[in-house]
PDB file of C-alpha atoms and ligand atoms in Angstrom:
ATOM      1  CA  UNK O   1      -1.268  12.895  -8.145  1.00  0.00           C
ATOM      2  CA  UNK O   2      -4.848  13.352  -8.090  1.00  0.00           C
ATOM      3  CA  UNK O   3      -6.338  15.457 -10.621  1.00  0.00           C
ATOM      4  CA  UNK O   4      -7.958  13.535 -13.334  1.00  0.00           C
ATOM      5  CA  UNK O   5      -5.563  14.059 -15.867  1.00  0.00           C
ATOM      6  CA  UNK O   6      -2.723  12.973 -13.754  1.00  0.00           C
ATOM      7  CA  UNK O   7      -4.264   9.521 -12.843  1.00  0.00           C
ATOM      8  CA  UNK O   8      -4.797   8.944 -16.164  1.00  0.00           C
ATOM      9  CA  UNK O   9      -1.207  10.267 -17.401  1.00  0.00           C
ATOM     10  CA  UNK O  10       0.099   7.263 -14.479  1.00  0.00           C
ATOM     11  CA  UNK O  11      -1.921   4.714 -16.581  1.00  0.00           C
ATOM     12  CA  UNK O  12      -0.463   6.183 -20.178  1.00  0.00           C
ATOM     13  CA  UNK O  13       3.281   5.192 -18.697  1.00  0.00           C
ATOM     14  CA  UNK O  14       1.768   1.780 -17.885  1.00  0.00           C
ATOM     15  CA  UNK O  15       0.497   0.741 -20.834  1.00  0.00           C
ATOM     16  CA  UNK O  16       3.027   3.134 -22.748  1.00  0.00           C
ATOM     17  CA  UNK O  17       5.954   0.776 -21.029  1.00  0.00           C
ATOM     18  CA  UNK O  18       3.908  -2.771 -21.682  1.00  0.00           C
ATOM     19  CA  UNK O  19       3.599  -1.543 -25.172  1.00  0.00           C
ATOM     20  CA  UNK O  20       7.613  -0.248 -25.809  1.00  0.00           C
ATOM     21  CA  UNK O  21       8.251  -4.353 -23.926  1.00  0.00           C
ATOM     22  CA  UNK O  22       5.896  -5.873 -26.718  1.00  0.00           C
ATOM     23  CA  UNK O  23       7.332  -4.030 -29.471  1.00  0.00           C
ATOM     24  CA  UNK O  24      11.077  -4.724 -28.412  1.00  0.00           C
ATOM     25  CA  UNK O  25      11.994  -1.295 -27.561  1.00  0.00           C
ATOM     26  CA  UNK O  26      12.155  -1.829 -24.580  1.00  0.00           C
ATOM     27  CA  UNK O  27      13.657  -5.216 -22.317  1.00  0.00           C
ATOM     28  CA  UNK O  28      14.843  -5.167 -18.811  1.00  0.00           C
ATOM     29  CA  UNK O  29      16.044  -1.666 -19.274  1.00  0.00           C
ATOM     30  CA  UNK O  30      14.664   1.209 -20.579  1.00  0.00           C
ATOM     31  CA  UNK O  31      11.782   3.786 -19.700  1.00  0.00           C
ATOM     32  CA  UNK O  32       8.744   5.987 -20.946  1.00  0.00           C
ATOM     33  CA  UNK O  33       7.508   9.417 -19.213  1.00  0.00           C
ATOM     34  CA  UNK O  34       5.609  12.283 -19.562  1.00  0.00           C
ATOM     35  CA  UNK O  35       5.503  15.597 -18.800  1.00  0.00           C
ATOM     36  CA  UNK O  36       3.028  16.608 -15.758  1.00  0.00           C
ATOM     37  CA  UNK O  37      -0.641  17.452 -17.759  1.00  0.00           C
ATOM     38  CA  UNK O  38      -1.468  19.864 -14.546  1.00  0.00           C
ATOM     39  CA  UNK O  39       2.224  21.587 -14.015  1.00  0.00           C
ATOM     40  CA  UNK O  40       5.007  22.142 -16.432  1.00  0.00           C
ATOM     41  CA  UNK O  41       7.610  22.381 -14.297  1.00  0.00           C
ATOM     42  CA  UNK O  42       7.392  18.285 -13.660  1.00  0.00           C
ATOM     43  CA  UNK O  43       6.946  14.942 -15.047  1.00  0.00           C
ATOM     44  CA  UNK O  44       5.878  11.144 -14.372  1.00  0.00           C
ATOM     45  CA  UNK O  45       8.350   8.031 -14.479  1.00  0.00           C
ATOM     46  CA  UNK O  46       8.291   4.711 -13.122  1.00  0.00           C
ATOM     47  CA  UNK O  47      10.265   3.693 -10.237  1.00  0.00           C
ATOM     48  CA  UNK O  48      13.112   1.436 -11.141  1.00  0.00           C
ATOM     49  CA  UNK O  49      11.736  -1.199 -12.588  1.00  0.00           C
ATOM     50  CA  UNK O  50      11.794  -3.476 -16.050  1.00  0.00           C
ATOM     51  CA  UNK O  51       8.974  -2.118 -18.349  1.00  0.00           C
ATOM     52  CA  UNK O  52       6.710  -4.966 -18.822  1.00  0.00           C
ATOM     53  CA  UNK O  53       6.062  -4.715 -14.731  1.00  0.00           C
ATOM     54  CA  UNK O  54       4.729  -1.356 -14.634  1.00  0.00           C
ATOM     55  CA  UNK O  55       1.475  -0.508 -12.531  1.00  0.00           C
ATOM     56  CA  UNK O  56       0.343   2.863 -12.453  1.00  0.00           C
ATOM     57  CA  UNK O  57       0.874   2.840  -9.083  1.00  0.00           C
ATOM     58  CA  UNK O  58       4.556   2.468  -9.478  1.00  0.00           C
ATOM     59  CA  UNK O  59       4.815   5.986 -11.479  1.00  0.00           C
ATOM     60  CA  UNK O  60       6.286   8.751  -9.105  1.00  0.00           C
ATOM     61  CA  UNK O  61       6.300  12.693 -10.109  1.00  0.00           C
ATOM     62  CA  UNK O  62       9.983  13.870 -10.377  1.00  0.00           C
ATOM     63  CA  UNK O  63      10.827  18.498 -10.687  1.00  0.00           C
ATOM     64  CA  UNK O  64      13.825  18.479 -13.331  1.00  0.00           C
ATOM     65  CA  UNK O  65      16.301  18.079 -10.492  1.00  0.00           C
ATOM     66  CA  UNK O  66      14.948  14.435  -9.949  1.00  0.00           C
ATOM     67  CA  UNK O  67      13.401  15.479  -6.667  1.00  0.00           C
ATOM     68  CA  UNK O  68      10.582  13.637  -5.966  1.00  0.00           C
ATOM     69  CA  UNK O  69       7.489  15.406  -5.944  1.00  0.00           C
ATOM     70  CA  UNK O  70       4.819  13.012  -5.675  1.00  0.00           C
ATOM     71  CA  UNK O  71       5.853   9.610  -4.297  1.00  0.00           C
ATOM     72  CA  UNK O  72       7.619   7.617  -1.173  1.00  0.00           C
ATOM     73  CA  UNK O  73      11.007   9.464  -0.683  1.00  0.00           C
ATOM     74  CA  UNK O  74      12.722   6.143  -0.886  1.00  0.00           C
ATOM     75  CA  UNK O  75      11.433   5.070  -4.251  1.00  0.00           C
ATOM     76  CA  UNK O  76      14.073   4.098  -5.842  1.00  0.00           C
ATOM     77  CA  UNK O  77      14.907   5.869  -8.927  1.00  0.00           C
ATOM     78  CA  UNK O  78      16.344   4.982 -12.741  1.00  0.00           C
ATOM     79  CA  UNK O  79      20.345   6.051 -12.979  1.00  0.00           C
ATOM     80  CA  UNK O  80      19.339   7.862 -15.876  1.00  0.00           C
ATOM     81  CA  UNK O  81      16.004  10.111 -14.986  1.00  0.00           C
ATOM     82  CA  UNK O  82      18.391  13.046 -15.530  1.00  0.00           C
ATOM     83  CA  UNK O  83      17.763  11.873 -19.581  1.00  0.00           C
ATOM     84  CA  UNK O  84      14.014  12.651 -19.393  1.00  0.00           C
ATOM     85  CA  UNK O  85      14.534  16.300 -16.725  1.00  0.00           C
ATOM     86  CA  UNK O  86      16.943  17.849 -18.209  1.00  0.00           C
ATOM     87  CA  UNK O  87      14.974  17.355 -21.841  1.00  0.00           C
ATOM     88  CA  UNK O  88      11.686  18.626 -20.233  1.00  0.00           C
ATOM     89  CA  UNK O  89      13.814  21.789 -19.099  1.00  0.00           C
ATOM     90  CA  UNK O  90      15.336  22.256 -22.333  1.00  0.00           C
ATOM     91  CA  UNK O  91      12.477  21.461 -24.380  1.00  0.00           C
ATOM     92  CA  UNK O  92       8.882  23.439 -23.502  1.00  0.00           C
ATOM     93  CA  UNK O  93       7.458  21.425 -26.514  1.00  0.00           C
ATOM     94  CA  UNK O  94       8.159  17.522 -25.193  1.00  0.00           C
ATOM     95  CA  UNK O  95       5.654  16.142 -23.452  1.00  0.00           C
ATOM     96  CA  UNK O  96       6.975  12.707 -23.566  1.00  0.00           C
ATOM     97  CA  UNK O  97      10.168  10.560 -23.833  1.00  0.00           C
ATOM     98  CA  UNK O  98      11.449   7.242 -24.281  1.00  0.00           C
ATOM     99  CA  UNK O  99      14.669   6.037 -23.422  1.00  0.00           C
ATOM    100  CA  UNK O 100      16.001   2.524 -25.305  1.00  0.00           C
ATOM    101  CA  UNK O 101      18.998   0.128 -25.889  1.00  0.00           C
ATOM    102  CA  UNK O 102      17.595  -1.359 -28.815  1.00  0.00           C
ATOM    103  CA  UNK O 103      19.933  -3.337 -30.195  1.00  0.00           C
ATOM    104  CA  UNK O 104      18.439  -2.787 -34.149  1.00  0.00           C
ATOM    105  CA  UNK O 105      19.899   0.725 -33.211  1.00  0.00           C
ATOM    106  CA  UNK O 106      23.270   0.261 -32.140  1.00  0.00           C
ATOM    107  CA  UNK O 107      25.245  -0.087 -35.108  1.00  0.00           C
ATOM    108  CA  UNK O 108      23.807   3.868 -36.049  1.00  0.00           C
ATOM    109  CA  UNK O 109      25.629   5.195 -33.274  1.00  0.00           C
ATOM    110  CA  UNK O 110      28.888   3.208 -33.166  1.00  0.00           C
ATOM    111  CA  UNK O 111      29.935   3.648 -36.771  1.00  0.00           C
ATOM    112  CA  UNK O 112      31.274   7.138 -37.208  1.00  0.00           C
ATOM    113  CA  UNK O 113      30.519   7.744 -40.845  1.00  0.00           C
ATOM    114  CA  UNK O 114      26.377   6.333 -40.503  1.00  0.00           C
ATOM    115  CA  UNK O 115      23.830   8.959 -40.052  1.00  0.00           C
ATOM    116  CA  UNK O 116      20.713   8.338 -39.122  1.00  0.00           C
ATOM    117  CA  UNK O 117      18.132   9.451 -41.831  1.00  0.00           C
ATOM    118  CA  UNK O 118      14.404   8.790 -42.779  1.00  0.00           C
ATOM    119  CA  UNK O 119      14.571   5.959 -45.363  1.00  0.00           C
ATOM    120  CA  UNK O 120      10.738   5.452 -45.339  1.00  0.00           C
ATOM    121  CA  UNK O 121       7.407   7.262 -45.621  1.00  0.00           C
ATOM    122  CA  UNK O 122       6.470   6.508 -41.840  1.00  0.00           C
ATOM    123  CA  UNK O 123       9.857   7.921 -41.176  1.00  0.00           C
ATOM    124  CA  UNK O 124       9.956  11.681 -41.662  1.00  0.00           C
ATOM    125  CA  UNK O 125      10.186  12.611 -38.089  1.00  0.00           C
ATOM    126  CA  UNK O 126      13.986  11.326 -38.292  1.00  0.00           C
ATOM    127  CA  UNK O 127      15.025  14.205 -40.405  1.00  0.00           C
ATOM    128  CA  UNK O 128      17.738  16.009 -38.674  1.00  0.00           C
ATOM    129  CA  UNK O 129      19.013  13.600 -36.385  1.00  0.00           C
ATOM    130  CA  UNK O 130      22.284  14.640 -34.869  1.00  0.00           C
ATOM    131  CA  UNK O 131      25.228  12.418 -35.133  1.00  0.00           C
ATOM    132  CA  UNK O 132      26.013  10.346 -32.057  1.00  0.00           C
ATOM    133  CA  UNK O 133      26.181  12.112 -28.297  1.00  0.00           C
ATOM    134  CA  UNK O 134      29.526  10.777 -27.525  1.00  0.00           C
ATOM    135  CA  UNK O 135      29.733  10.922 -23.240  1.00  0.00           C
ATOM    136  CA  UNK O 136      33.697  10.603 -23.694  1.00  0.00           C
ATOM    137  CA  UNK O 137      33.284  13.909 -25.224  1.00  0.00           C
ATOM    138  CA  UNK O 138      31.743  15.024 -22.073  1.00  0.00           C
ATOM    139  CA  UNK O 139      33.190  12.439 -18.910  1.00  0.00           C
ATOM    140  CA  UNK O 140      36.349  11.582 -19.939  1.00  0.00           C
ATOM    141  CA  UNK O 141      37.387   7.690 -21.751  1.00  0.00           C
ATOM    142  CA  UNK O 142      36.477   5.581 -18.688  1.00  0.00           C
ATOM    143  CA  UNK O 143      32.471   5.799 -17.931  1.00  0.00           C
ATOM    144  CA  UNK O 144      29.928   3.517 -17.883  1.00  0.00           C
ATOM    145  CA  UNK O 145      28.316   5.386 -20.514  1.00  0.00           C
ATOM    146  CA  UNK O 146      25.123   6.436 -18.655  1.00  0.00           C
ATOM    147  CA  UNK O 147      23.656   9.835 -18.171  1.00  0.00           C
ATOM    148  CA  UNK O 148      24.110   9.431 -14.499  1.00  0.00           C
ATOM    149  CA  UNK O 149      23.961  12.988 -13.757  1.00  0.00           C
ATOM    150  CA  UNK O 150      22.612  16.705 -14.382  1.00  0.00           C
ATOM    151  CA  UNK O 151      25.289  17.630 -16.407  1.00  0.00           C
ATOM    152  CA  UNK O 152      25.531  15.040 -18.665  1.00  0.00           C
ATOM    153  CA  UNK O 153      21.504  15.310 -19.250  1.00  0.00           C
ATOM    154  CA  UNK O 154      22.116  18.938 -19.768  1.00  0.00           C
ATOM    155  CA  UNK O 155      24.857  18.190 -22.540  1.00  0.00           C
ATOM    156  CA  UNK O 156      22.651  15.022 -23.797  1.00  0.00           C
ATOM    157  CA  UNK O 157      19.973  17.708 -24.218  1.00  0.00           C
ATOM    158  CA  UNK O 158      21.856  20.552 -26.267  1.00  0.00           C
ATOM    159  CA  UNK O 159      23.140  17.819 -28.479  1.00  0.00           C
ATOM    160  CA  UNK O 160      19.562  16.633 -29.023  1.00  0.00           C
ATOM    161  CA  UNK O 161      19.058  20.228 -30.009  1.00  0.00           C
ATOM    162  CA  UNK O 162      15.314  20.623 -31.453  1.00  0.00           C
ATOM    163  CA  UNK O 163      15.877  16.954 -33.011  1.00  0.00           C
ATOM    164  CA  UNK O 164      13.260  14.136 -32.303  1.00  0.00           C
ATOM    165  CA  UNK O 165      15.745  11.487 -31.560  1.00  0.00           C
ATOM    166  CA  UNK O 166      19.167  11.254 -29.947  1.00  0.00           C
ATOM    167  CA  UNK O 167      21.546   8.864 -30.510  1.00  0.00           C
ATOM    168  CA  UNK O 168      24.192   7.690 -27.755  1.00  0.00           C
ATOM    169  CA  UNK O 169      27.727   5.860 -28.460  1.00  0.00           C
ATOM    170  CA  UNK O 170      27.562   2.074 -27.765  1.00  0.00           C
ATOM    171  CA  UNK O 171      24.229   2.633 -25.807  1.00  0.00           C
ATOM    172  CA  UNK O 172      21.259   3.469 -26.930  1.00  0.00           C
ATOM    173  CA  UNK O 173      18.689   6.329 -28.371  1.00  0.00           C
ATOM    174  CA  UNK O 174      16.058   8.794 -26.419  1.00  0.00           C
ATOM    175  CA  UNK O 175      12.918   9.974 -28.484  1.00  0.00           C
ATOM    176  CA  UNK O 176      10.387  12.659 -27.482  1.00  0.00           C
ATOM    177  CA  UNK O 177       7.219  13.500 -28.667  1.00  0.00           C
ATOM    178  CA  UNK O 178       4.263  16.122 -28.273  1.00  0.00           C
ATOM    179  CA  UNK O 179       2.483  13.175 -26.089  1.00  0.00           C
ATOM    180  CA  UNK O 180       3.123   9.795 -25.307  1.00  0.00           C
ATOM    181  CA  UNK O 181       1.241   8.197 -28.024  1.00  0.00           C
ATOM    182  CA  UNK O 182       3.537   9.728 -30.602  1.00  0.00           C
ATOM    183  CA  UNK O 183       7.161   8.967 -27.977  1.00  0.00           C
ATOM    184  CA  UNK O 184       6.259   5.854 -28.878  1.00  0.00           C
ATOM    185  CA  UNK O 185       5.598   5.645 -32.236  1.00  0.00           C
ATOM    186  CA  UNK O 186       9.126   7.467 -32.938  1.00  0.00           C
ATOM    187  CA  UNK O 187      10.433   4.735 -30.809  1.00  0.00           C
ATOM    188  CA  UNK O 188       8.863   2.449 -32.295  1.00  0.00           C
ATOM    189  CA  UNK O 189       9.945   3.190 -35.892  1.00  0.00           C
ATOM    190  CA  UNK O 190      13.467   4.623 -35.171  1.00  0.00           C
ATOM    191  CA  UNK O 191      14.001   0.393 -34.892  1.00  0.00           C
ATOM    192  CA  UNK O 192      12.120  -0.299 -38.341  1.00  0.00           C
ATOM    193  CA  UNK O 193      14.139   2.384 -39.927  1.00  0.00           C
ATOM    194  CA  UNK O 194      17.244   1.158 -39.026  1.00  0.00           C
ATOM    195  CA  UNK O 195      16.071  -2.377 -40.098  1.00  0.00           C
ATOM    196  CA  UNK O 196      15.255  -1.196 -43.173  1.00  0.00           C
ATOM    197  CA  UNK O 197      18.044   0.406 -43.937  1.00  0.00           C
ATOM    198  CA  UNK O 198      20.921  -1.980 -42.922  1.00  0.00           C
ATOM    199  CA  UNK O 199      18.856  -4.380 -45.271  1.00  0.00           C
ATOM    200  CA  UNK O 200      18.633  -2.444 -48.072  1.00  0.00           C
ATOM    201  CA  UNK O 201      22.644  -1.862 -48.410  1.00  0.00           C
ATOM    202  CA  UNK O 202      22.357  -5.930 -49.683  1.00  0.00           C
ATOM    203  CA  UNK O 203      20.865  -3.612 -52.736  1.00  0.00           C
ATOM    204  CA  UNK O 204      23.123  -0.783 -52.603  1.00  0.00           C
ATOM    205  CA  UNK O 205      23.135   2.410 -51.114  1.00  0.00           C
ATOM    206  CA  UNK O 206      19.982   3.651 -49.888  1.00  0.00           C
ATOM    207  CA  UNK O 207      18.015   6.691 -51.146  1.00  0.00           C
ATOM    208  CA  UNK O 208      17.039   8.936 -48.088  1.00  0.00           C
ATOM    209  CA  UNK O 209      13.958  11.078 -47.868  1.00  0.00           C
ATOM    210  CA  UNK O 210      14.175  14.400 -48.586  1.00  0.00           C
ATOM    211  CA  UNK O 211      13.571  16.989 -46.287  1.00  0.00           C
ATOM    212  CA  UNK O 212      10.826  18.175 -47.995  1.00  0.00           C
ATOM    213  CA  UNK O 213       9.309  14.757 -48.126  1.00  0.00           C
ATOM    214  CA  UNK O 214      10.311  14.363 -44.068  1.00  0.00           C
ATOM    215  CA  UNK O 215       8.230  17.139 -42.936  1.00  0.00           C
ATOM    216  CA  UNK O 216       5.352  16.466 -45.529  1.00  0.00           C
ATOM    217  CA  UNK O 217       5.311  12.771 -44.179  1.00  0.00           C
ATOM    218  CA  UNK O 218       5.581  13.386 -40.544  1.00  0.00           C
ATOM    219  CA  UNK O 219       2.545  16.167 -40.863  1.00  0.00           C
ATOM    220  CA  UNK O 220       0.860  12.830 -42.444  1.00  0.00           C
ATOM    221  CA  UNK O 221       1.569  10.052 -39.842  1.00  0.00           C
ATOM    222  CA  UNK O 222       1.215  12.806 -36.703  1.00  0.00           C
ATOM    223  CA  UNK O 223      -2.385  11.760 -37.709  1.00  0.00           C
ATOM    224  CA  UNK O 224      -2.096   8.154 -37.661  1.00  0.00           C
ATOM    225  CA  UNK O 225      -0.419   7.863 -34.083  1.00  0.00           C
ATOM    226  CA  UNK O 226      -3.222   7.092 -32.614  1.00  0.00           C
ATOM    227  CA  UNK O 227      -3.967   4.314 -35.060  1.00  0.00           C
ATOM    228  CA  UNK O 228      -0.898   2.500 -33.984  1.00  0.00           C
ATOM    229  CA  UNK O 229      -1.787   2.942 -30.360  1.00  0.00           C
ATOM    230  CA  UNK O 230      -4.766   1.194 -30.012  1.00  0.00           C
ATOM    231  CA  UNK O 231      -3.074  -1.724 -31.817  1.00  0.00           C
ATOM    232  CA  UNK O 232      -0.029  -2.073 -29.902  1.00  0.00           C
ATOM    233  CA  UNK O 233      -2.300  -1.400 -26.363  1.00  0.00           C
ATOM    234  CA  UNK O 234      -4.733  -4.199 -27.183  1.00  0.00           C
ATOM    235  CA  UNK O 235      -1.650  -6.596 -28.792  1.00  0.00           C
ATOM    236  CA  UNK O 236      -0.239  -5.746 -25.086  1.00  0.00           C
ATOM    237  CA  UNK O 237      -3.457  -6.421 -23.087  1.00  0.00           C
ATOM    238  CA  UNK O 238      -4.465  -9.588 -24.419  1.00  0.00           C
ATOM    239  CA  UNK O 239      -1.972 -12.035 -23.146  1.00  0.00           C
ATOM    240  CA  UNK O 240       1.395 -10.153 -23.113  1.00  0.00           C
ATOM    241  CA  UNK O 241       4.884 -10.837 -22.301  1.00  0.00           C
ATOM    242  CA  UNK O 242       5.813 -10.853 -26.197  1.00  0.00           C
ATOM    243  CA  UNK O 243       2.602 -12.756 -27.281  1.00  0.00           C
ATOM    244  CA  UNK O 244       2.510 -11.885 -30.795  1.00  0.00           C
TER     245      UNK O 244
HETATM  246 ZN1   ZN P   1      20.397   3.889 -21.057  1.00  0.00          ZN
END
């Protein structure tokens, strides 16, 4: 790690984790990356380690077999980095993901008859979310639920298909993005959307974007991402540890 671009990209998983930790994405568990900005064939992750703590110098350089590339060999490693390599393979266009156990979020993949769906302007990129990865689908009724493996990555991927947001049964969600700015955005407002639309069932039932509205509001906020950056990094930088 010493081209330019990949000091900096070490920094962006810093302040990308601080950020998902002050925005509740994130807690103790949970974790940002991006793809390599020099090599495609790799990507950047912290070292186990709870969000809000990230340095850059914690972030280690993984291939997609979770080798590591750039970084002591006995760094220890998330159980699930096989989320973020087996995406990258799949997935030429990613160049980010975020991994969460939001809790705003688990109700969406526990109830077999919710879909996830845009309910809101800032929302669009949620159109044509699969249903819930199930990993008893995959492993077998007696896991721990985790993508602790290759395989299940691999079959985590497919199922995320060309989606920008996964859901996982009684777990969590993984969303990716074209940089790490807009991972976390979709992070970010996967939580508000769900907020928004448990609430609104007080009402009645909800009415959804349409796909046509999805993709003309997502070309919309693609713009904005950077707005809600440089909020959430200074929010995060002046005091911290859930300030706001
Ligand atoms: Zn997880």
């Amino acid at each position: 790690m010493t081209a330019p671009a990949e000091v900096e990209a070490t920094k962006l998983i810093a302040e990308g984790s601080r950020i998902l930790y002050e925005q509740r994405v994130l807690d103790a568990f949970g974790h940002l990356s991006c793809r390599s900005p020099v090599r495609s064939d790799s990507f950047f992750i912290s070292r186990s380690l709870a969000p809000a703590l990230v340095t850059a110098e914690d972030v280690v350089e993984l291939d997609f077999d979770c080798a590591i590339v750039s970084g002591a060999p006995d760094t220890r490693l998330f159980l699930e980095r096989f989320i973020h390599a087996e995406i990258y393979r799949r997935r030429p266009d990613v160049q980010a993901i975020v991994h969460s156990h939001a809790t705003a979020v688990l109700p969406f993949t526990l109830v077999k008859t919710a879909r996830l769906r845009p309910v809101c302007h800032v929302c669009g990129f949620l159109e044509g979310v699969p249903p819930p990865f199930d990993v008893a689908d995959h492993a077998g009724p007696s896991t721990d639920l985790l993508i602790r493996n290759a395989t299940l990555g691999r079959q985590l991927a497919d199922h995320l298909g060309d989606a920008n947001v996964v859901l996982m049964r009684a777990h969590g969600y993984t969303a990716v993005g074209g940089s790490v700015q807009q991972a976390v955005y979709r992070a970010v407002y996967t939580i508000k959307n769900c907020e928004i639309d448990l609430s609104s069932r007080v009402l009645g039932e909800p009415t959804y974007l349409t796909a046509g509205e999805a993709a003309a509001c997502e070309a919309t906020t693609a713009e904005q991402v950077r707005r809600t950056w440089d909020l959430w990094a200074q929010e995060a930088s002046s005091g911290g540890f859930r300030t706001q």
